Amino acid sequence: RKSPKIGKIPLHLSELEQMYRKSNQPELSPDNRWLIMAELIPWAEFESEYAEKFSEKMGAPAKPFPMALGALIIKEKLLISDRETVEP
């Protein structure tokens, strides 16, 4: 199943690229392993299921799904701790 698109850019990549650009990091190469992996994930399909798990009335707002899943994938692939995953 294909991801929703904005122009020629899949929606999930557009959102991830916007978050990345805000961090003032250099441009990512199209052959970056994380971008390649991101192409394989049905973001929109999972986003709706993820959003249903959270209440707007209780607790802190949920992190965006691409950020949450991306952090978990990076943590597991690199075999690092939660703290190492989020530290600069």
mmCIF file as gemmi writes it, N, C-alpha and C atoms, coordinates in Angstrom:
data_model
loop_
_atom_site.group_PDB
_atom_site.id
_atom_site.type_symbol
_atom_site.label_atom_id
_atom_site.label_alt_id
_atom_site.label_comp_id
_atom_site.label_asym_id
_atom_site.label_entity_id
_atom_site.label_seq_id
_atom_site.pdbx_PDB_ins_code
_atom_site.Cartn_x
_atom_site.Cartn_y
_atom_site.Cartn_z
_atom_site.occupancy
_atom_site.B_iso_or_equiv
_atom_site.pdbx_formal_charge
_atom_site.auth_seq_id
_atom_site.auth_asym_id
_atom_site.pdbx_PDB_model_num
ATOM 1 N N . ARG Axp A 1 ? 0.845 -1.176 0 1 0 ? 1 A 1
ATOM 2 C CA . ARG Axp A 1 ? 0 0 0 1 0 ? 1 A 1
ATOM 3 C C . ARG Axp A 1 ? 0.89 1.239 0 1 0 ? 1 A 1
ATOM 4 N N . LYS Axp A 2 ? 0.563 2.194 -0.847 1 0 ? 2 A 1
ATOM 5 C CA . LYS Axp A 2 ? 1.377 3.403 -0.954 1 0 ? 2 A 1
ATOM 6 C C . LYS Axp A 2 ? 0.956 4.417 0.107 1 0 ? 2 A 1
ATOM 7 N N . SER Axp A 3 ? 1.923 5.232 0.512 1 0 ? 3 A 1
ATOM 8 C CA . SER Axp A 3 ? 1.674 6.295 1.48 1 0 ? 3 A 1
ATOM 9 C C . SER Axp A 3 ? 0.964 7.457 0.802 1 0 ? 3 A 1
ATOM 10 N N . PRO Axp A 4 ? 0.169 8.234 1.563 1 0 ? 4 A 1
ATOM 11 C CA . PRO Axp A 4 ? -0.407 9.451 0.996 1 0 ? 4 A 1
ATOM 12 C C . PRO Axp A 4 ? 0.73 10.352 0.527 1 0 ? 4 A 1
ATOM 13 N N . LYS Axp A 5 ? 0.473 11.183 -0.469 1 0 ? 5 A 1
ATOM 14 C CA . LYS Axp A 5 ? 1.544 12.006 -1.021 1 0 ? 5 A 1
ATOM 15 C C . LYS Axp A 5 ? 1.183 13.481 -1.037 1 0 ? 5 A 1
ATOM 16 N N . ILE Axp A 6 ? 2.201 14.295 -0.925 1 0 ? 6 A 1
ATOM 17 C CA . ILE Axp A 6 ? 2.101 15.729 -1.153 1 0 ? 6 A 1
ATOM 18 C C . ILE Axp A 6 ? 2.989 15.954 -2.36 1 0 ? 6 A 1
ATOM 19 N N . GLY Axp A 7 ? 2.393 16.232 -3.507 1 0 ? 7 A 1
ATOM 20 C CA . GLY Axp A 7 ? 3.188 16.313 -4.727 1 0 ? 7 A 1
ATOM 21 C C . GLY Axp A 7 ? 3.805 14.961 -5.002 1 0 ? 7 A 1
ATOM 22 N N . LYS Axp A 8 ? 5.113 14.896 -5.112 1 0 ? 8 A 1
ATOM 23 C CA . LYS Axp A 8 ? 5.802 13.634 -5.354 1 0 ? 8 A 1
ATOM 24 C C . LYS Axp A 8 ? 6.394 13.047 -4.081 1 0 ? 8 A 1
ATOM 25 N N . ILE Axp A 9 ? 6.257 13.776 -2.946 1 0 ? 9 A 1
ATOM 26 C CA . ILE Axp A 9 ? 6.878 13.336 -1.7 1 0 ? 9 A 1
ATOM 27 C C . ILE Axp A 9 ? 5.841 12.621 -0.834 1 0 ? 9 A 1
ATOM 28 N N . PRO Axp A 10 ? 6.112 11.37 -0.414 1 0 ? 10 A 1
ATOM 29 C CA . PRO Axp A 10 ? 5.18 10.707 0.503 1 0 ? 10 A 1
ATOM 30 C C . PRO Axp A 10 ? 4.988 11.554 1.752 1 0 ? 10 A 1
ATOM 31 N N . LEU Axp A 11 ? 3.785 11.597 2.267 1 0 ? 11 A 1
ATOM 32 C CA . LEU Axp A 11 ? 3.451 12.432 3.418 1 0 ? 11 A 1
ATOM 33 C C . LEU Axp A 11 ? 4.387 12.181 4.59 1 0 ? 11 A 1
ATOM 34 N N . HIS Axp A 12 ? 4.644 10.915 4.919 1 0 ? 12 A 1
ATOM 35 C CA . HIS Axp A 12 ? 5.484 10.641 6.087 1 0 ? 12 A 1
ATOM 36 C C . HIS Axp A 12 ? 6.893 11.182 5.904 1 0 ? 12 A 1
ATOM 37 N N . LEU Axp A 13 ? 7.451 11.1 4.722 1 0 ? 13 A 1
ATOM 38 C CA . LEU Axp A 13 ? 8.795 11.639 4.509 1 0 ? 13 A 1
ATOM 39 C C . LEU Axp A 13 ? 8.78 13.148 4.594 1 0 ? 13 A 1
ATOM 40 N N . SER Axp A 14 ? 7.733 13.778 4.088 1 0 ? 14 A 1
ATOM 41 C CA . SER Axp A 14 ? 7.634 15.227 4.167 1 0 ? 14 A 1
ATOM 42 C C . SER Axp A 14 ? 7.645 15.663 5.631 1 0 ? 14 A 1
ATOM 43 N N . GLU Axp A 15 ? 6.879 14.996 6.471 1 0 ? 15 A 1
ATOM 44 C CA . GLU Axp A 15 ? 6.822 15.338 7.892 1 0 ? 15 A 1
ATOM 45 C C . GLU Axp A 15 ? 8.162 15.099 8.571 1 0 ? 15 A 1
ATOM 46 N N . LEU Axp A 16 ? 8.802 13.963 8.258 1 0 ? 16 A 1
ATOM 47 C CA . LEU Axp A 16 ? 10.096 13.662 8.856 1 0 ? 16 A 1
ATOM 48 C C . LEU Axp A 16 ? 11.155 14.659 8.406 1 0 ? 16 A 1
ATOM 49 N N . GLU Axp A 17 ? 11.125 15.017 7.146 1 0 ? 17 A 1
ATOM 50 C CA . GLU Axp A 17 ? 12.093 15.989 6.635 1 0 ? 17 A 1
ATOM 51 C C . GLU Axp A 17 ? 11.901 17.352 7.286 1 0 ? 17 A 1
ATOM 52 N N . GLN Axp A 18 ? 10.657 17.74 7.519 1 0 ? 18 A 1
ATOM 53 C CA . GLN Axp A 18 ? 10.397 19.03 8.171 1 0 ? 18 A 1
ATOM 54 C C . GLN Axp A 18 ? 10.962 19.025 9.592 1 0 ? 18 A 1
ATOM 55 N N . MET Axp A 19 ? 10.744 17.926 10.329 1 0 ? 19 A 1
ATOM 56 C CA . MET Axp A 19 ? 11.277 17.832 11.685 1 0 ? 19 A 1
ATOM 57 C C . MET Axp A 19 ? 12.802 17.88 11.651 1 0 ? 19 A 1
ATOM 58 N N . TYR Axp A 20 ? 13.386 17.182 10.676 1 0 ? 20 A 1
ATOM 59 C CA . TYR Axp A 20 ? 14.84 17.127 10.574 1 0 ? 20 A 1
ATOM 60 C C . TYR Axp A 20 ? 15.413 18.501 10.237 1 0 ? 20 A 1
ATOM 61 N N . ARG Axp A 21 ? 14.791 19.193 9.3 1 0 ? 21 A 1
ATOM 62 C CA . ARG Axp A 21 ? 15.287 20.518 8.904 1 0 ? 21 A 1
ATOM 63 C C . ARG Axp A 21 ? 15.233 21.508 10.06 1 0 ? 21 A 1
ATOM 64 N N . LYS Axp A 22 ? 14.217 21.384 10.914 1 0 ? 22 A 1
ATOM 65 C CA . LYS Axp A 22 ? 14.111 22.27 12.075 1 0 ? 22 A 1
ATOM 66 C C . LYS Axp A 22 ? 15.265 22.056 13.047 1 0 ? 22 A 1
ATOM 67 N N . SER Axp A 23 ? 15.904 20.891 12.978 1 0 ? 23 A 1
ATOM 68 C CA . SER Axp A 23 ? 17.009 20.6 13.889 1 0 ? 23 A 1
ATOM 69 C C . SER Axp A 23 ? 18.337 21.169 13.38 1 0 ? 23 A 1
ATOM 70 N N . ASN Axp A 24 ? 18.312 21.886 12.234 1 0 ? 24 A 1
ATOM 71 C CA . ASN Axp A 24 ? 19.504 22.531 11.655 1 0 ? 24 A 1
ATOM 72 C C . ASN Axp A 24 ? 20.623 21.545 11.327 1 0 ? 24 A 1
ATOM 73 N N . GLN Axp A 25 ? 20.263 20.353 10.911 1 0 ? 25 A 1
ATOM 74 C CA . GLN Axp A 25 ? 21.239 19.354 10.507 1 0 ? 25 A 1
ATOM 75 C C . GLN Axp A 25 ? 21.446 19.418 8.993 1 0 ? 25 A 1
ATOM 76 N N . PRO Axp A 26 ? 22.564 18.877 8.484 1 0 ? 26 A 1
ATOM 77 C CA . PRO Axp A 26 ? 22.768 18.869 7.031 1 0 ? 26 A 1
ATOM 78 C C . PRO Axp A 26 ? 21.734 17.986 6.333 1 0 ? 26 A 1
ATOM 79 N N . GLU Axp A 27 ? 21.529 18.233 5.057 1 0 ? 27 A 1
ATOM 80 C CA . GLU Axp A 27 ? 20.565 17.475 4.249 1 0 ? 27 A 1
ATOM 81 C C . GLU Axp A 27 ? 20.91 15.984 4.247 1 0 ? 27 A 1
ATOM 82 N N . LEU Axp A 28 ? 19.891 15.128 4.342 1 0 ? 28 A 1
ATOM 83 C CA . LEU Axp A 28 ? 20.118 13.679 4.31 1 0 ? 28 A 1
ATOM 84 C C . LEU Axp A 28 ? 20.224 13.184 2.876 1 0 ? 28 A 1
ATOM 85 N N . SER Axp A 29 ? 21.096 12.23 2.677 1 0 ? 29 A 1
ATOM 86 C CA . SER Axp A 29 ? 21.27 11.612 1.367 1 0 ? 29 A 1
ATOM 87 C C . SER Axp A 29 ? 20.086 10.681 1.091 1 0 ? 29 A 1
ATOM 88 N N . PRO Axp A 30 ? 19.621 10.592 -0.167 1 0 ? 30 A 1
ATOM 89 C CA . PRO Axp A 30 ? 18.519 9.678 -0.5 1 0 ? 30 A 1
ATOM 90 C C . PRO Axp A 30 ? 18.854 8.211 -0.223 1 0 ? 30 A 1
ATOM 91 N N . ASP Axp A 31 ? 20.137 7.869 -0.128 1 0 ? 31 A 1
ATOM 92 C CA . ASP Axp A 31 ? 20.499 6.482 0.17 1 0 ? 31 A 1
ATOM 93 C C . ASP Axp A 31 ? 20.75 6.263 1.669 1 0 ? 31 A 1
ATOM 94 N N . ASN Axp A 32 ? 20.337 7.219 2.5 1 0 ? 32 A 1
ATOM 95 C CA . ASN Axp A 32 ? 20.429 7.083 3.947 1 0 ? 32 A 1
ATOM 96 C C . ASN Axp A 32 ? 19.594 5.882 4.383 1 0 ? 32 A 1
ATOM 97 N N . ARG Axp A 33 ? 20.155 5.01 5.202 1 0 ? 33 A 1
ATOM 98 C CA . ARG Axp A 33 ? 19.469 3.769 5.594 1 0 ? 33 A 1
ATOM 99 C C . ARG Axp A 33 ? 18.146 4.019 6.299 1 0 ? 33 A 1
ATOM 100 N N . TRP Axp A 34 ? 18.065 5.118 7.063 1 0 ? 34 A 1
ATOM 101 C CA . TRP Axp A 34 ? 16.828 5.403 7.791 1 0 ? 34 A 1
ATOM 102 C C . TRP Axp A 34 ? 15.739 5.881 6.84 1 0 ? 34 A 1
ATOM 103 N N . LEU Axp A 35 ? 16.092 6.667 5.839 1 0 ? 35 A 1
ATOM 104 C CA . LEU Axp A 35 ? 15.102 7.098 4.847 1 0 ? 35 A 1
ATOM 105 C C . LEU Axp A 35 ? 14.615 5.92 4.016 1 0 ? 35 A 1
ATOM 106 N N . ILE Axp A 36 ? 15.524 5.021 3.67 1 0 ? 36 A 1
ATOM 107 C CA . ILE Axp A 36 ? 15.13 3.827 2.912 1 0 ? 36 A 1
ATOM 108 C C . ILE Axp A 36 ? 14.153 2.994 3.732 1 0 ? 36 A 1
ATOM 109 N N . MET Axp A 37 ? 14.452 2.811 5.018 1 0 ? 37 A 1
ATOM 110 C CA . MET Axp A 37 ? 13.556 2.039 5.886 1 0 ? 37 A 1
ATOM 111 C C . MET Axp A 37 ? 12.208 2.738 6.027 1 0 ? 37 A 1
ATOM 112 N N . ALA Axp A 38 ? 12.222 4.073 6.11 1 0 ? 38 A 1
ATOM 113 C CA . ALA Axp A 38 ? 10.976 4.834 6.255 1 0 ? 38 A 1
ATOM 114 C C . ALA Axp A 38 ? 10.038 4.607 5.081 1 0 ? 38 A 1
ATOM 115 N N . GLU Axp A 39 ? 10.596 4.375 3.895 1 0 ? 39 A 1
ATOM 116 C CA . GLU Axp A 39 ? 9.774 4.111 2.711 1 0 ? 39 A 1
ATOM 117 C C . GLU Axp A 39 ? 8.976 2.81 2.841 1 0 ? 39 A 1
ATOM 118 N N . LEU Axp A 40 ? 9.438 1.895 3.671 1 0 ? 40 A 1
ATOM 119 C CA . LEU Axp A 40 ? 8.806 0.584 3.81 1 0 ? 40 A 1
ATOM 120 C C . LEU Axp A 40 ? 7.664 0.556 4.823 1 0 ? 40 A 1
ATOM 121 N N . ILE Axp A 41 ? 7.523 1.6 5.608 1 0 ? 41 A 1
ATOM 122 C CA . ILE Axp A 41 ? 6.542 1.62 6.699 1 0 ? 41 A 1
ATOM 123 C C . ILE Axp A 41 ? 5.245 2.299 6.244 1 0 ? 41 A 1
ATOM 124 N N . PRO Axp A 42 ? 4.09 1.626 6.439 1 0 ? 42 A 1
ATOM 125 C CA . PRO Axp A 42 ? 2.795 2.238 6.085 1 0 ? 42 A 1
ATOM 126 C C . PRO Axp A 42 ? 2.356 3.232 7.168 1 0 ? 42 A 1
ATOM 127 N N . TRP Axp A 43 ? 2.971 4.413 7.172 1 0 ? 43 A 1
ATOM 128 C CA . TRP Axp A 43 ? 2.788 5.401 8.236 1 0 ? 43 A 1
ATOM 129 C C . TRP Axp A 43 ? 1.329 5.761 8.49 1 0 ? 43 A 1
ATOM 130 N N . ALA Axp A 44 ? 0.594 6.082 7.456 1 0 ? 44 A 1
ATOM 131 C CA . ALA Axp A 44 ? -0.795 6.532 7.631 1 0 ? 44 A 1
ATOM 132 C C . ALA Axp A 44 ? -1.65 5.446 8.277 1 0 ? 44 A 1
ATOM 133 N N . GLU Axp A 45 ? -1.433 4.219 7.867 1 0 ? 45 A 1
ATOM 134 C CA . GLU Axp A 45 ? -2.204 3.095 8.419 1 0 ? 45 A 1
ATOM 135 C C . GLU Axp A 45 ? -1.943 2.954 9.924 1 0 ? 45 A 1
ATOM 136 N N . PHE Axp A 46 ? -0.703 3.018 10.321 1 0 ? 46 A 1
ATOM 137 C CA . PHE Axp A 46 ? -0.358 2.886 11.731 1 0 ? 46 A 1
ATOM 138 C C . PHE Axp A 46 ? -0.735 4.125 12.537 1 0 ? 46 A 1
ATOM 139 N N . GLU Axp A 47 ? -0.662 5.295 11.923 1 0 ? 47 A 1
ATOM 140 C CA . GLU Axp A 47 ? -0.958 6.555 12.621 1 0 ? 47 A 1
ATOM 141 C C . GLU Axp A 47 ? -2.365 6.55 13.196 1 0 ? 47 A 1
ATOM 142 N N . SER Axp A 48 ? -3.347 6.078 12.418 1 0 ? 48 A 1
ATOM 143 C CA . SER Axp A 48 ? -4.728 6.093 12.904 1 0 ? 48 A 1
ATOM 144 C C . SER Axp A 48 ? -4.899 5.156 14.102 1 0 ? 48 A 1
ATOM 145 N N . GLU Axp A 49 ? -4.276 3.987 14.065 1 0 ? 49 A 1
ATOM 146 C CA . GLU Axp A 49 ? -4.355 3.061 15.196 1 0 ? 49 A 1
ATOM 147 C C . GLU Axp A 49 ? -3.656 3.645 16.424 1 0 ? 49 A 1
ATOM 148 N N . TYR Axp A 50 ? -2.513 4.263 16.22 1 0 ? 50 A 1
ATOM 149 C CA . TYR Axp A 50 ? -1.735 4.882 17.296 1 0 ? 50 A 1
ATOM 150 C C . TYR Axp A 50 ? -2.542 5.993 17.962 1 0 ? 50 A 1
ATOM 151 N N . ALA Axp A 51 ? -3.154 6.849 17.167 1 0 ? 51 A 1
ATOM 152 C CA . ALA Axp A 51 ? -3.905 7.992 17.685 1 0 ? 51 A 1
ATOM 153 C C . ALA Axp A 51 ? -5.076 7.552 18.561 1 0 ? 51 A 1
ATOM 154 N N . GLU Axp A 52 ? -5.683 6.421 18.246 1 0 ? 52 A 1
ATOM 155 C CA . GLU Axp A 52 ? -6.823 5.92 19.024 1 0 ? 52 A 1
ATOM 156 C C . GLU Axp A 52 ? -6.437 5.542 20.453 1 0 ? 52 A 1
ATOM 157 N N . LYS Axp A 53 ? -5.158 5.308 20.706 1 0 ? 53 A 1
ATOM 158 C CA . LYS Axp A 53 ? -4.703 4.853 22.026 1 0 ? 53 A 1
ATOM 159 C C . LYS Axp A 53 ? -4.571 5.988 23.042 1 0 ? 53 A 1
ATOM 160 N N . PHE Axp A 54 ? -4.682 7.229 22.588 1 0 ? 54 A 1
ATOM 161 C CA . PHE Axp A 54 ? -4.434 8.365 23.467 1 0 ? 54 A 1
ATOM 162 C C . PHE Axp A 54 ? -5.679 9.209 23.663 1 0 ? 54 A 1
ATOM 163 N N . SER Axp A 55 ? -5.792 9.768 24.87 1 0 ? 55 A 1
ATOM 164 C CA . SER Axp A 55 ? -6.894 10.649 25.215 1 0 ? 55 A 1
ATOM 165 C C . SER Axp A 55 ? -6.387 12.082 25.26 1 0 ? 55 A 1
ATOM 166 N N . GLU Axp A 56 ? -7.175 13.009 24.751 1 0 ? 56 A 1
ATOM 167 C CA . GLU Axp A 56 ? -6.796 14.422 24.817 1 0 ? 56 A 1
ATOM 168 C C . GLU Axp A 56 ? -7 14.98 26.223 1 0 ? 56 A 1
ATOM 169 N N . LYS Axp A 57 ? -7.771 14.272 27.057 1 0 ? 57 A 1
ATOM 170 C CA . LYS Axp A 57 ? -8.1 14.759 28.391 1 0 ? 57 A 1
ATOM 171 C C . LYS Axp A 57 ? -7.145 14.271 29.471 1 0 ? 57 A 1
ATOM 172 N N . MET Axp A 58 ? -6.362 13.239 29.174 1 0 ? 58 A 1
ATOM 173 C CA . MET Axp A 58 ? -5.483 12.661 30.196 1 0 ? 58 A 1
ATOM 174 C C . MET Axp A 58 ? -4.026 12.669 29.74 1 0 ? 58 A 1
ATOM 175 N N . GLY Axp A 59 ? -3.148 13.039 30.638 1 0 ? 59 A 1
ATOM 176 C CA . GLY Axp A 59 ? -1.719 12.941 30.391 1 0 ? 59 A 1
ATOM 177 C C . GLY Axp A 59 ? -1.185 13.957 29.396 1 0 ? 59 A 1
ATOM 178 N N . ALA Axp A 60 ? 0.102 13.831 29.149 1 0 ? 60 A 1
ATOM 179 C CA . ALA Axp A 60 ? 0.776 14.71 28.191 1 0 ? 60 A 1
ATOM 180 C C . ALA Axp A 60 ? 0.363 14.33 26.773 1 0 ? 60 A 1
ATOM 181 N N . PRO Axp A 61 ? 0.397 15.277 25.853 1 0 ? 61 A 1
ATOM 182 C CA . PRO Axp A 61 ? 0.067 14.946 24.465 1 0 ? 61 A 1
ATOM 183 C C . PRO Axp A 61 ? 1.045 13.906 23.911 1 0 ? 61 A 1
ATOM 184 N N . ALA Axp A 62 ? 0.552 13.049 23.054 1 0 ? 62 A 1
ATOM 185 C CA . ALA Axp A 62 ? 1.382 12.008 22.447 1 0 ? 62 A 1
ATOM 186 C C . ALA Axp A 62 ? 2.36 12.637 21.456 1 0 ? 62 A 1
ATOM 187 N N . LYS Axp A 63 ? 3.511 12.019 21.326 1 0 ? 63 A 1
ATOM 188 C CA . LYS Axp A 63 ? 4.471 12.43 20.301 1 0 ? 63 A 1
ATOM 189 C C . LYS Axp A 63 ? 3.929 11.971 18.948 1 0 ? 63 A 1
ATOM 190 N N . PRO Axp A 64 ? 4.317 12.647 17.866 1 0 ? 64 A 1
ATOM 191 C CA . PRO Axp A 64 ? 3.872 12.213 16.537 1 0 ? 64 A 1
ATOM 192 C C . PRO Axp A 64 ? 4.321 10.771 16.278 1 0 ? 64 A 1
ATOM 193 N N . PHE Axp A 65 ? 3.47 10.01 15.619 1 0 ? 65 A 1
ATOM 194 C CA . PHE Axp A 65 ? 3.773 8.598 15.381 1 0 ? 65 A 1
ATOM 195 C C . PHE Axp A 65 ? 5.108 8.375 14.689 1 0 ? 65 A 1
ATOM 196 N N . PRO Axp A 66 ? 5.439 9.12 13.615 1 0 ? 66 A 1
ATOM 197 C CA . PRO Axp A 66 ? 6.737 8.879 12.979 1 0 ? 66 A 1
ATOM 198 C C . PRO Axp A 66 ? 7.911 9.07 13.944 1 0 ? 66 A 1
ATOM 199 N N . MET Axp A 67 ? 7.784 10.031 14.847 1 0 ? 67 A 1
ATOM 200 C CA . MET Axp A 67 ? 8.852 10.262 15.827 1 0 ? 67 A 1
ATOM 201 C C . MET Axp A 67 ? 8.939 9.092 16.811 1 0 ? 67 A 1
ATOM 202 N N . ALA Axp A 68 ? 7.79 8.65 17.319 1 0 ? 68 A 1
ATOM 203 C CA . ALA Axp A 68 ? 7.771 7.566 18.302 1 0 ? 68 A 1
ATOM 204 C C . ALA Axp A 68 ? 8.288 6.254 17.711 1 0 ? 68 A 1
ATOM 205 N N . LEU Axp A 69 ? 7.775 5.873 16.554 1 0 ? 69 A 1
ATOM 206 C CA . LEU Axp A 69 ? 8.217 4.612 15.945 1 0 ? 69 A 1
ATOM 207 C C . LEU Axp A 69 ? 9.655 4.732 15.464 1 0 ? 69 A 1
ATOM 208 N N . GLY Axp A 70 ? 10.007 5.866 14.881 1 0 ? 70 A 1
ATOM 209 C CA . GLY Axp A 70 ? 11.378 6.059 14.415 1 0 ? 70 A 1
ATOM 210 C C . GLY Axp A 70 ? 12.381 5.927 15.545 1 0 ? 70 A 1
ATOM 211 N N . ALA Axp A 71 ? 12.08 6.533 16.701 1 0 ? 71 A 1
ATOM 212 C CA . ALA Axp A 71 ? 12.974 6.427 17.855 1 0 ? 71 A 1
ATOM 213 C C . ALA Axp A 71 ? 13.096 4.985 18.326 1 0 ? 71 A 1
ATOM 214 N N . LEU Axp A 72 ? 11.984 4.255 18.353 1 0 ? 72 A 1
ATOM 215 C CA . LEU Axp A 72 ? 12.015 2.856 18.77 1 0 ? 72 A 1
ATOM 216 C C . LEU Axp A 72 ? 12.836 2.011 17.797 1 0 ? 72 A 1
ATOM 217 N N . ILE Axp A 73 ? 12.665 2.222 16.503 1 0 ? 73 A 1
ATOM 218 C CA . ILE Axp A 73 ? 13.428 1.463 15.503 1 0 ? 73 A 1
ATOM 219 C C . ILE Axp A 73 ? 14.92 1.753 15.653 1 0 ? 73 A 1
ATOM 220 N N . ILE Axp A 74 ? 15.28 3.034 15.776 1 0 ? 74 A 1
ATOM 221 C CA . ILE Axp A 74 ? 16.693 3.388 15.929 1 0 ? 74 A 1
ATOM 222 C C . ILE Axp A 74 ? 17.27 2.762 17.198 1 0 ? 74 A 1
ATOM 223 N N . LYS Axp A 75 ? 16.529 2.846 18.304 1 0 ? 75 A 1
ATOM 224 C CA . LYS Axp A 75 ? 16.976 2.26 19.572 1 0 ? 75 A 1
ATOM 225 C C . LYS Axp A 75 ? 17.265 0.769 19.43 1 0 ? 75 A 1
ATOM 226 N N . GLU Axp A 76 ? 16.351 0.053 18.807 1 0 ? 76 A 1
ATOM 227 C CA . GLU Axp A 76 ? 16.507 -1.394 18.669 1 0 ? 76 A 1
ATOM 228 C C . GLU Axp A 76 ? 17.593 -1.77 17.666 1 0 ? 76 A 1
ATOM 229 N N . LYS Axp A 77 ? 17.653 -1.071 16.535 1 0 ? 77 A 1
ATOM 230 C CA . LYS Axp A 77 ? 18.653 -1.386 15.508 1 0 ? 77 A 1
ATOM 231 C C . LYS Axp A 77 ? 20.068 -1.107 16 1 0 ? 77 A 1
ATOM 232 N N . LEU Axp A 78 ? 20.244 -0.041 16.793 1 0 ? 78 A 1
ATOM 233 C CA . LEU Axp A 78 ? 21.577 0.33 17.279 1 0 ? 78 A 1
ATOM 234 C C . LEU Axp A 78 ? 21.906 -0.29 18.639 1 0 ? 78 A 1
ATOM 235 N N . LEU Axp A 79 ? 20.929 -1.004 19.23 1 0 ? 79 A 1
ATOM 236 C CA . LEU Axp A 79 ? 21.108 -1.643 20.536 1 0 ? 79 A 1
ATOM 237 C C . LEU Axp A 79 ? 21.569 -0.635 21.59 1 0 ? 79 A 1
ATOM 238 N N . ILE Axp A 80 ? 20.816 0.467 21.696 1 0 ? 80 A 1
ATOM 239 C CA . ILE Axp A 80 ? 21.141 1.512 22.664 1 0 ? 80 A 1
ATOM 240 C C . ILE Axp A 80 ? 19.989 1.681 23.654 1 0 ? 80 A 1
ATOM 241 N N . SER Axp A 81 ? 20.266 2.385 24.749 1 0 ? 81 A 1
ATOM 242 C CA . SER Axp A 81 ? 19.255 2.586 25.786 1 0 ? 81 A 1
ATOM 243 C C . SER Axp A 81 ? 18.271 3.677 25.379 1 0 ? 81 A 1
ATOM 244 N N . ASP Axp A 82 ? 17.185 3.791 26.145 1 0 ? 82 A 1
ATOM 245 C CA . ASP Axp A 82 ? 16.222 4.868 25.927 1 0 ? 82 A 1
ATOM 246 C C . ASP Axp A 82 ? 16.929 6.222 26.024 1 0 ? 82 A 1
ATOM 247 N N . ARG Axp A 83 ? 17.721 6.394 27.044 1 0 ? 83 A 1
ATOM 248 C CA . ARG Axp A 83 ? 18.431 7.657 27.258 1 0 ? 83 A 1
ATOM 249 C C . ARG Axp A 83 ? 19.355 7.972 26.09 1 0 ? 83 A 1
ATOM 250 N N . GLU Axp A 84 ? 20.118 6.988 25.619 1 0 ? 84 A 1
ATOM 251 C CA . GLU Axp A 84 ? 21.03 7.215 24.494 1 0 ? 84 A 1
ATOM 252 C C . GLU Axp A 84 ? 20.262 7.573 23.218 1 0 ? 84 A 1
ATOM 253 N N . THR Axp A 85 ? 19.054 7.061 23.103 1 0 ? 85 A 1
ATOM 254 C CA . THR Axp A 85 ? 18.241 7.342 21.921 1 0 ? 85 A 1
ATOM 255 C C . THR Axp A 85 ? 17.85 8.808 21.827 1 0 ? 85 A 1
ATOM 256 N N . VAL Axp A 86 ? 17.57 9.437 22.957 1 0 ? 86 A 1
ATOM 257 C CA . VAL Axp A 86 ? 17.073 10.808 22.935 1 0 ? 86 A 1
ATOM 258 C C . VAL Axp A 86 ? 18.119 11.872 23.242 1 0 ? 86 A 1
ATOM 259 N N . GLU Axp A 87 ? 19.287 11.473 23.733 1 0 ? 87 A 1
ATOM 260 C CA . GLU Axp A 87 ? 20.322 12.458 24.034 1 0 ? 87 A 1
ATOM 261 C C . GLU Axp A 87 ? 20.976 12.951 22.751 1 0 ? 87 A 1
ATOM 262 N N . PRO Axp A 88 ? 21.335 14.269 22.713 1 0 ? 88 A 1
ATOM 263 C CA . PRO Axp A 88 ? 21.991 14.796 21.508 1 0 ? 88 A 1
ATOM 264 C C . PRO Axp A 88 ? 23.388 14.244 21.329 1 0 ? 88 A 1
